[in-house]
Short mmCIF file of C-alpha atoms in Angstrom, two decimals:
data_model
loop_
_atom_site.label_atom_id
_atom_site.label_comp_id
_atom_site.label_asym_id
_atom_site.label_seq_id
_atom_site.Cartn_x
_atom_site.Cartn_y
_atom_site.Cartn_z
CA MET A 1 86.51 67.76 93.86
CA ILE A 2 83.65 70.05 94.96
CA HIS A 3 80.48 68.14 95.79
CA SER A 4 77.16 69.42 94.42
CA VAL A 5 74.29 68.66 96.78
CA GLN A 6 71.41 70.47 98.42
CA VAL A 7 72.49 73.53 100.42
CA GLU A 8 72.84 72.82 104.15
CA PRO A 9 73.58 75.22 106.99
CA ILE A 10 77.11 76.46 106.53
CA GLN A 11 79.70 75.54 109.14
CA MET A 12 83.36 76.44 109.53
CA VAL A 13 84.10 72.69 109.62
CA ASP A 14 81.55 70.04 108.69
CA LEU A 15 82.64 66.99 110.67
CA LYS A 16 79.23 65.30 110.54
CA ASN A 17 79.06 64.94 106.77
CA GLN A 18 82.73 63.99 106.65
CA TYR A 19 81.96 61.20 109.12
CA LEU A 20 78.90 60.04 107.17
CA ARG A 21 81.01 59.51 104.04
CA ILE A 22 83.36 57.14 105.88
CA LYS A 23 80.89 55.94 108.53
CA ASN A 24 81.20 52.21 107.87
CA GLU A 25 85.00 52.27 108.10
CA VAL A 26 85.06 54.46 111.21
CA ASP A 27 82.38 52.41 112.96
CA ALA A 28 84.28 49.21 112.19
CA ALA A 29 87.48 50.68 113.63
CA ILE A 30 85.67 51.73 116.80
CA ALA A 31 83.98 48.33 117.09
CA GLN A 32 87.34 46.60 116.78
CA THR A 33 88.64 48.45 119.84
CA LEU A 34 85.43 47.87 121.79
CA ASN A 35 85.49 44.16 120.99
CA THR A 36 89.14 43.74 122.02
CA THR A 37 88.93 46.26 124.91
CA THR A 38 92.53 47.30 124.25
CA PHE A 39 91.74 50.91 125.08
CA ILE A 40 95.32 51.91 125.96
CA ASN A 41 98.28 51.19 123.66
CA GLY A 42 96.28 48.83 121.47
CA PRO A 43 97.63 47.58 118.13
CA GLN A 44 95.88 50.39 116.25
CA VAL A 45 98.20 52.91 117.91
CA THR A 46 101.28 51.14 116.57
CA GLU A 47 99.62 50.70 113.19
CA PHE A 48 98.72 54.37 112.95
CA ALA A 49 102.23 55.48 113.93
CA HIS A 50 103.64 53.24 111.20
CA ASN A 51 101.17 54.47 108.58
CA LEU A 52 101.69 58.13 109.43
CA GLY A 53 105.45 57.59 109.23
CA LEU A 54 105.06 56.21 105.71
CA PHE A 55 102.87 59.15 104.75
CA LEU A 56 105.32 61.70 106.14
CA ARG A 57 108.40 59.82 104.94
CA VAL A 58 109.90 60.01 108.41
CA LYS A 59 111.54 57.27 110.48
CA HIS A 60 109.83 57.70 113.86
CA VAL A 61 106.28 58.79 114.75
CA ILE A 62 105.46 58.88 118.46
CA PRO A 63 101.75 59.47 119.21
CA CYS A 64 100.75 61.44 122.29
CA ALA A 65 97.66 62.91 123.93
CA ASN A 66 97.43 66.26 122.14
CA GLY A 67 99.38 68.84 120.17
CA THR A 68 100.30 70.93 123.19
CA ASP A 69 101.81 67.87 124.86
CA ALA A 70 103.75 67.21 121.66
CA LEU A 71 105.40 70.63 121.90
CA GLN A 72 106.14 70.18 125.59
CA ILE A 73 107.62 66.71 125.13
CA ALA A 74 109.80 67.95 122.26
CA MET A 75 111.28 70.71 124.42
CA MET A 76 111.80 68.36 127.35
CA ALA A 77 113.57 65.86 125.10
CA LEU A 78 115.99 68.45 123.75
CA GLY A 79 117.36 69.20 127.19
CA LEU A 80 116.67 72.91 127.34
CA GLU A 81 117.23 74.54 130.72
CA PRO A 82 115.34 77.26 132.63
CA GLY A 83 116.20 80.68 131.24
CA ASP A 84 116.96 79.39 127.75
CA GLU A 85 115.30 81.43 125.00
CA VAL A 86 113.02 79.93 122.35
CA ILE A 87 111.96 82.03 119.37
CA VAL A 88 108.30 81.92 118.33
CA PRO A 89 106.07 83.99 116.05
CA THR A 90 103.82 86.38 117.92
CA PHE A 91 101.03 85.76 115.39
CA THR A 92 100.05 82.22 116.36
CA TYR A 93 97.97 80.20 118.79
CA VAL A 94 98.93 80.44 122.45
CA ALA A 95 100.00 76.79 122.82
CA THR A 96 103.20 77.45 120.90
CA ALA A 97 104.46 79.86 123.57
CA GLU A 98 102.53 78.39 126.49
CA VAL A 99 104.71 75.30 126.85
CA ILE A 100 107.88 77.39 126.64
CA ALA A 101 106.83 79.46 129.65
CA LEU A 102 105.46 76.40 131.46
CA LEU A 103 108.87 74.72 131.33
CA GLY A 104 110.67 77.82 132.60
CA PHE A 105 112.10 78.85 129.25
CA VAL A 106 111.74 82.33 127.77
CA PRO A 107 109.52 82.81 124.72
CA VAL A 108 111.05 85.40 122.39
CA MET A 109 108.42 86.73 120.01
CA VAL A 110 109.06 87.84 116.45
CA GLU A 111 107.09 89.16 113.48
CA SER A 112 105.78 87.17 110.50
CA ASP A 113 105.32 87.72 106.78
CA PRO A 114 102.25 89.96 106.26
CA GLU A 115 101.16 87.95 103.19
CA THR A 116 101.89 84.30 104.05
CA PHE A 117 101.41 84.80 107.83
CA ASN A 118 104.48 82.62 108.42
CA VAL A 119 107.65 83.49 110.32
CA ARG A 120 110.77 84.09 108.20
CA ALA A 121 114.50 83.77 108.77
CA GLU A 122 114.80 87.54 108.37
CA ASP A 123 112.29 88.00 111.22
CA ILE A 124 114.34 85.73 113.47
CA ILE A 125 117.96 86.72 112.94
CA ASN A 126 117.94 89.87 115.08
CA ALA A 127 116.22 88.04 117.95
CA ILE A 128 119.02 85.50 118.40
CA THR A 129 121.14 85.96 121.52
CA ALA A 130 123.67 83.87 123.45
CA LYS A 131 120.71 82.39 125.36
CA THR A 132 118.77 81.29 122.27
CA LYS A 133 118.51 77.52 122.01
CA ALA A 134 115.60 76.81 119.66
CA ILE A 135 113.23 78.16 117.04
CA VAL A 136 109.60 77.08 116.72
CA PRO A 137 108.40 77.80 113.17
CA VAL A 138 104.62 77.44 112.94
CA HIS A 139 103.34 76.31 109.54
CA LEU A 140 100.30 78.55 109.89
CA PHE A 141 96.94 77.99 108.18
CA GLY A 142 98.27 75.08 106.07
CA GLN A 143 101.36 76.34 104.26
CA CYS A 144 104.99 75.60 105.07
CA VAL A 145 107.29 78.22 106.49
CA ASP A 146 110.11 79.01 104.04
CA MET A 147 112.34 76.45 105.74
CA GLU A 148 115.56 76.44 103.73
CA PRO A 149 116.88 79.83 104.94
CA LEU A 150 115.49 79.18 108.41
CA LEU A 151 117.32 75.84 108.67
CA LYS A 152 120.55 77.47 107.47
CA LEU A 153 120.17 80.18 110.12
CA ALA A 154 119.57 77.53 112.78
CA GLU A 155 122.62 75.56 111.64
CA ASP A 156 124.81 78.66 111.69
CA HIS A 157 123.78 79.40 115.29
CA ASN A 158 123.56 75.78 116.51
CA LEU A 159 119.82 76.01 117.27
CA TYR A 160 117.17 73.33 117.47
CA VAL A 161 114.19 73.64 115.12
CA ILE A 162 110.88 72.42 116.55
CA GLU A 163 108.27 72.47 113.79
CA ASP A 164 104.68 73.17 114.84
CA THR A 165 102.72 71.57 112.03
CA ALA A 166 99.31 71.28 113.70
CA GLN A 167 97.72 73.24 110.84
CA ALA A 168 99.78 71.92 107.92
CA LEU A 169 99.95 68.13 108.14
CA GLY A 170 100.53 66.88 104.60
CA ALA A 171 101.90 70.10 103.13
CA GLU A 172 105.12 69.67 101.14
CA TYR A 173 108.15 71.97 100.86
CA THR A 174 110.58 71.93 97.92
CA PHE A 175 114.21 72.83 98.57
CA SER A 176 116.45 74.53 96.01
CA ASP A 177 118.04 71.15 95.17
CA SER A 178 114.54 69.78 94.37
CA THR A 179 114.36 67.72 97.56
CA ILE A 180 110.75 67.54 98.76
CA LYS A 181 109.84 67.06 102.42
CA ARG A 182 106.60 67.09 104.36
CA ALA A 183 105.87 69.75 106.95
CA GLY A 184 107.30 68.68 110.29
CA THR A 185 110.07 66.48 108.88
CA MET A 186 112.64 69.18 108.10
CA GLY A 187 113.79 70.41 111.49
CA THR A 188 115.05 68.67 114.60
CA ILE A 189 111.60 67.41 115.50
CA GLY A 190 108.02 67.91 114.31
CA CYS A 191 104.87 68.25 116.40
CA THR A 192 101.23 68.01 115.42
CA SER A 193 97.69 67.92 116.78
CA PHE A 194 94.75 65.70 115.84
CA PHE A 195 92.13 68.01 117.35
CA PRO A 196 88.83 67.25 115.56
CA SER A 197 88.86 70.36 113.36
CA LYS A 198 92.40 69.73 112.08
CA ASN A 199 92.94 68.44 108.55
CA LEU A 200 93.61 65.03 110.08
CA GLY A 201 91.41 65.12 113.13
CA CYS A 202 90.25 62.43 115.53
CA TYR A 203 87.04 62.45 117.58
CA GLY A 204 88.67 63.72 120.74
CA ASP A 205 92.19 64.85 121.54
CA GLY A 206 95.37 63.49 120.03
CA GLY A 207 98.82 64.47 118.87
CA ALA A 208 102.17 63.16 117.66
CA LEU A 209 105.87 63.93 117.33
CA TYR A 210 108.13 62.83 114.49
CA THR A 211 111.86 62.68 113.85
CA ASP A 212 114.52 60.75 111.96
CA ASN A 213 116.85 60.82 114.98
CA ASP A 214 116.88 57.42 116.75
CA ASP A 215 118.19 58.71 120.08
CA LEU A 216 115.76 61.60 120.17
CA ALA A 217 112.85 59.30 119.33
CA GLU A 218 113.77 56.96 122.19
CA LYS A 219 113.91 59.88 124.61
CA VAL A 220 110.54 61.22 123.38
CA ARG A 221 108.94 57.79 123.89
CA MET A 222 110.25 57.63 127.45
CA ILE A 223 109.15 61.15 128.35
CA ALA A 224 105.64 60.52 127.02
CA ASN A 225 105.49 57.33 129.13
CA HIS A 226 106.41 58.60 132.61
CA GLY A 227 110.11 58.62 131.74
CA GLN A 228 110.29 54.85 131.46
CA ALA A 229 111.59 52.52 128.77
CA LYS A 230 110.87 49.48 130.94
CA LYS A 231 107.78 49.30 133.14
CA TYR A 232 108.42 50.64 136.65
CA HIS A 233 111.99 51.67 135.74
CA HIS A 234 112.02 55.46 135.29
CA LYS A 235 115.17 56.90 133.71
CA MET A 236 113.95 60.49 133.74
CA VAL A 237 111.07 62.67 134.83
CA GLY A 238 108.38 62.35 132.20
CA ILE A 239 104.67 62.86 131.75
CA ASN A 240 101.68 60.69 130.89
CA SER A 241 100.70 61.46 127.31
CA ARG A 242 99.30 58.83 124.99
CA LEU A 243 96.93 58.51 122.07
CA ASP A 244 93.85 56.43 122.89
CA THR A 245 93.40 53.27 120.83
CA LEU A 246 89.91 54.40 119.80
CA GLN A 247 91.33 57.62 118.35
CA ALA A 248 94.18 55.80 116.61
CA GLY A 249 91.66 53.55 114.86
CA ILE A 250 89.69 56.56 113.64
CA LEU A 251 92.87 58.32 112.48
CA ASN A 252 93.96 55.19 110.60
CA VAL A 253 90.78 55.43 108.55
CA LYS A 254 90.99 59.16 107.95
CA LEU A 255 94.69 59.10 107.04
CA LYS A 256 93.78 57.18 103.86
CA TYR A 257 91.68 60.17 102.77
CA LEU A 258 94.06 62.97 103.78
CA ASP A 259 95.30 63.74 100.26
CA GLU A 260 91.69 63.78 99.02
CA TYR A 261 90.76 66.09 101.88
CA ALA A 262 93.59 68.45 100.90
CA ALA A 263 92.40 68.42 97.28
CA ASN A 264 88.86 69.32 98.39
CA ARG A 265 90.14 72.19 100.51
CA ASN A 266 92.27 73.44 97.62
CA ALA A 267 89.26 73.32 95.29
CA ALA A 268 87.34 75.52 97.72
CA ALA A 269 90.31 77.88 98.04
CA ASP A 270 90.60 78.11 94.26
CA TYR A 271 86.93 79.04 94.10
CA TYR A 272 87.38 81.78 96.66
CA ASP A 273 90.53 83.09 94.96
CA LYS A 274 88.72 83.43 91.65
CA ALA A 275 85.61 84.98 93.19
CA PHE A 276 87.58 87.61 95.12
CA SER A 277 90.23 88.47 92.56
CA GLY A 278 90.37 92.18 91.96
CA VAL A 279 88.14 93.12 94.91
CA SER A 280 89.49 96.36 96.29
CA GLY A 281 90.23 96.17 100.01
CA LEU A 282 90.42 92.38 100.08
CA GLN A 283 93.63 90.34 99.97
CA THR A 284 93.45 86.60 99.30
CA PRO A 285 96.05 84.23 100.81
CA ARG A 286 99.39 84.24 99.02
CA ARG A 287 100.69 80.83 98.08
CA GLN A 288 104.43 80.25 98.05
CA ASN A 289 106.04 78.64 95.01
CA ASN A 290 108.10 76.28 97.16
CA SER A 291 105.26 74.95 99.33
CA THR A 292 101.96 73.27 98.76
CA HIS A 293 99.01 74.47 100.82
CA VAL A 294 96.52 72.24 102.63
CA PHE A 295 94.27 75.15 103.67
CA HIS A 296 93.50 74.38 107.26
CA GLN A 297 92.13 77.92 107.10
CA TYR A 298 91.29 80.22 104.21
CA THR A 299 92.29 83.57 105.66
CA LEU A 300 91.58 86.90 104.02
CA ILE A 301 93.06 90.26 104.90
CA VAL A 302 90.30 92.85 105.02
CA ASN A 303 91.77 96.33 104.69
CA ASN A 304 90.50 99.79 105.60
CA GLY A 305 89.22 98.70 109.01
CA LYS A 306 86.28 96.80 107.51
CA ARG A 307 87.03 93.34 108.97
CA ASP A 308 84.58 93.45 111.85
CA GLU A 309 81.88 94.97 109.65
CA LEU A 310 82.28 92.17 107.12
CA LYS A 311 82.17 89.56 109.87
CA ALA A 312 78.93 91.01 111.27
CA TYR A 313 77.45 91.28 107.76
CA LEU A 314 78.16 87.61 107.05
CA GLU A 315 76.68 86.57 110.39
CA THR A 316 73.34 88.20 109.52
CA ARG A 317 73.26 85.98 106.43
CA GLY A 318 73.96 82.76 108.29
CA ILE A 319 77.60 82.58 107.26
CA PRO A 320 80.13 81.89 110.00
CA SER A 321 83.64 83.31 109.99
CA MET A 322 86.48 83.38 112.50
CA VAL A 323 89.29 85.70 113.53
CA TYR A 324 92.53 83.74 113.93
CA TYR A 325 93.94 85.56 115.96
CA PRO A 326 92.44 88.70 117.57
CA LEU A 327 95.46 89.39 119.81
CA PRO A 328 99.18 88.88 119.24
CA LEU A 329 100.89 86.77 121.90
CA TYR A 330 102.63 89.75 123.54
CA ALA A 331 99.24 91.40 124.10
CA GLN A 332 97.86 88.37 125.95
CA GLU A 333 97.77 89.03 129.68
CA ALA A 334 99.66 85.80 130.36
CA PHE A 335 102.63 87.04 128.31
CA LYS A 336 102.62 90.78 128.86
CA ASN A 337 106.14 92.12 129.20
CA ASP A 338 107.39 95.68 129.16
CA LYS A 339 109.98 94.83 126.51
CA TYR A 340 107.22 94.08 123.99
CA LYS A 341 105.54 97.18 122.61
CA ALA A 342 102.89 97.29 119.89
CA GLU A 343 104.89 99.78 117.81
CA ASN A 344 107.64 97.18 117.46
CA PHE A 345 105.23 94.67 115.90
CA PRO A 346 103.36 96.52 113.15
CA THR A 347 102.71 93.35 111.14
CA ALA A 348 101.20 91.48 114.08
CA GLU A 349 99.05 94.48 114.95
CA TYR A 350 97.94 94.77 111.31
CA LEU A 351 97.12 91.09 110.95
CA CYS A 352 95.22 90.82 114.22
CA SER A 353 93.01 93.72 113.18
CA SER A 354 92.56 92.59 109.57
CA VAL A 355 92.42 88.79 109.18
CA LEU A 356 89.18 86.90 108.67
CA SER A 357 88.88 83.18 107.95
CA LEU A 358 86.00 81.88 105.84
CA PRO A 359 84.49 78.39 106.04
CA ILE A 360 86.69 75.78 104.38
CA HIS A 361 86.51 72.04 104.84
CA THR A 362 86.33 68.74 103.01
CA GLU A 363 82.57 68.72 102.44
CA MET A 364 82.00 72.16 100.92
CA THR A 365 79.38 72.27 98.19
CA GLU A 366 79.31 74.57 95.19
CA GLU A 367 76.05 76.03 96.47
CA GLN A 368 77.65 76.90 99.80
CA LEU A 369 80.65 78.46 98.12
CA ASN A 370 78.33 80.48 95.88
CA GLN A 371 76.41 81.71 98.91
CA ILE A 372 79.54 82.70 100.83
CA ALA A 373 81.23 84.42 97.89
CA ALA A 374 78.05 86.26 96.93
CA ALA A 375 77.68 87.61 100.46
CA VAL A 376 81.30 88.80 100.61
CA LEU A 377 80.98 90.49 97.23
CA ALA A 378 77.67 92.08 98.18
CA PHE A 379 79.31 93.59 101.25
CA PHE A 380 82.09 95.20 99.22
CA ASN A 381 79.67 96.38 96.54
CA SER A 382 77.67 98.11 99.29
CA GLN A 383 80.82 99.98 100.37
CA ARG A 384 81.23 101.79 97.05
#
């Protein structure tokens, strides 16, 4: 449903108006924690983990402090050793590769699909070596990676699959046998972030891991809690990573609206798709038949080197836009390596120079969408 109200300043994500619509529920959840003063590991944390597990249709949900911690804990729990290789897309946020390097593993970067932006099994297969131990598919911008061939490839090579679903919580993937699973519940373990701008975002930092494997879940819980299952008895080296009770209470409220939020984002995406259909030099996001899309971002490909011009044009008209991501991982100074050359990653180079994300969120109004679409179209009309 697209709301029709007076035009307000356009934002990439409108968290204020989202909060105002659920203010009473959120305030009550916060007050509950303040009144009980159970700020750490309060009952709302357990309740949220249970509710998210029901939503995802997964056995275990283990909350943690943030999405980056979730990735780190997952890799620690799987027992990888220094020098082991982990395959990641080069077109993604740095956190995906950051934890691999931090733990002494080797990030191996591969290309992605130029239309869906997601990594594919065919991108991965030639990167597998005797040292490869895991694959981290990132469900980028809100749509699932094509998981069935990727899972088969991982099975054939005895590899772990660590799903990064920070941008696609709630998206569903349909297998060839009609089985439907949520993003993050298909591989060995799933990881997510509740950063405020995420589709399910708290009002600070937060994250979670999920799995159906009982033994893995127990190990994840221990690692996130200083390596202990019993207080002051530490079975392994762990870290301190937990979701605050205040944030769990807020997430419990917002989780009830997550499907509605996805519907609102899809309505905005549908509007954009229709407005930009047939515009020469502009490519709208391709949606896969076997995955739903929750549109964490609505990302265009602007061809003919016009991306930066369009971005500047929109800015002069009060319309924000973002480039996710301006540099591929191998071009980041932290990951520069002589074995990675730009000519070997034409898709990543193309995407980083061409992608532009428009505002999309749960509170978009028809007037705002009109204003944004009109400005984009005016730019391309001026190029003729």
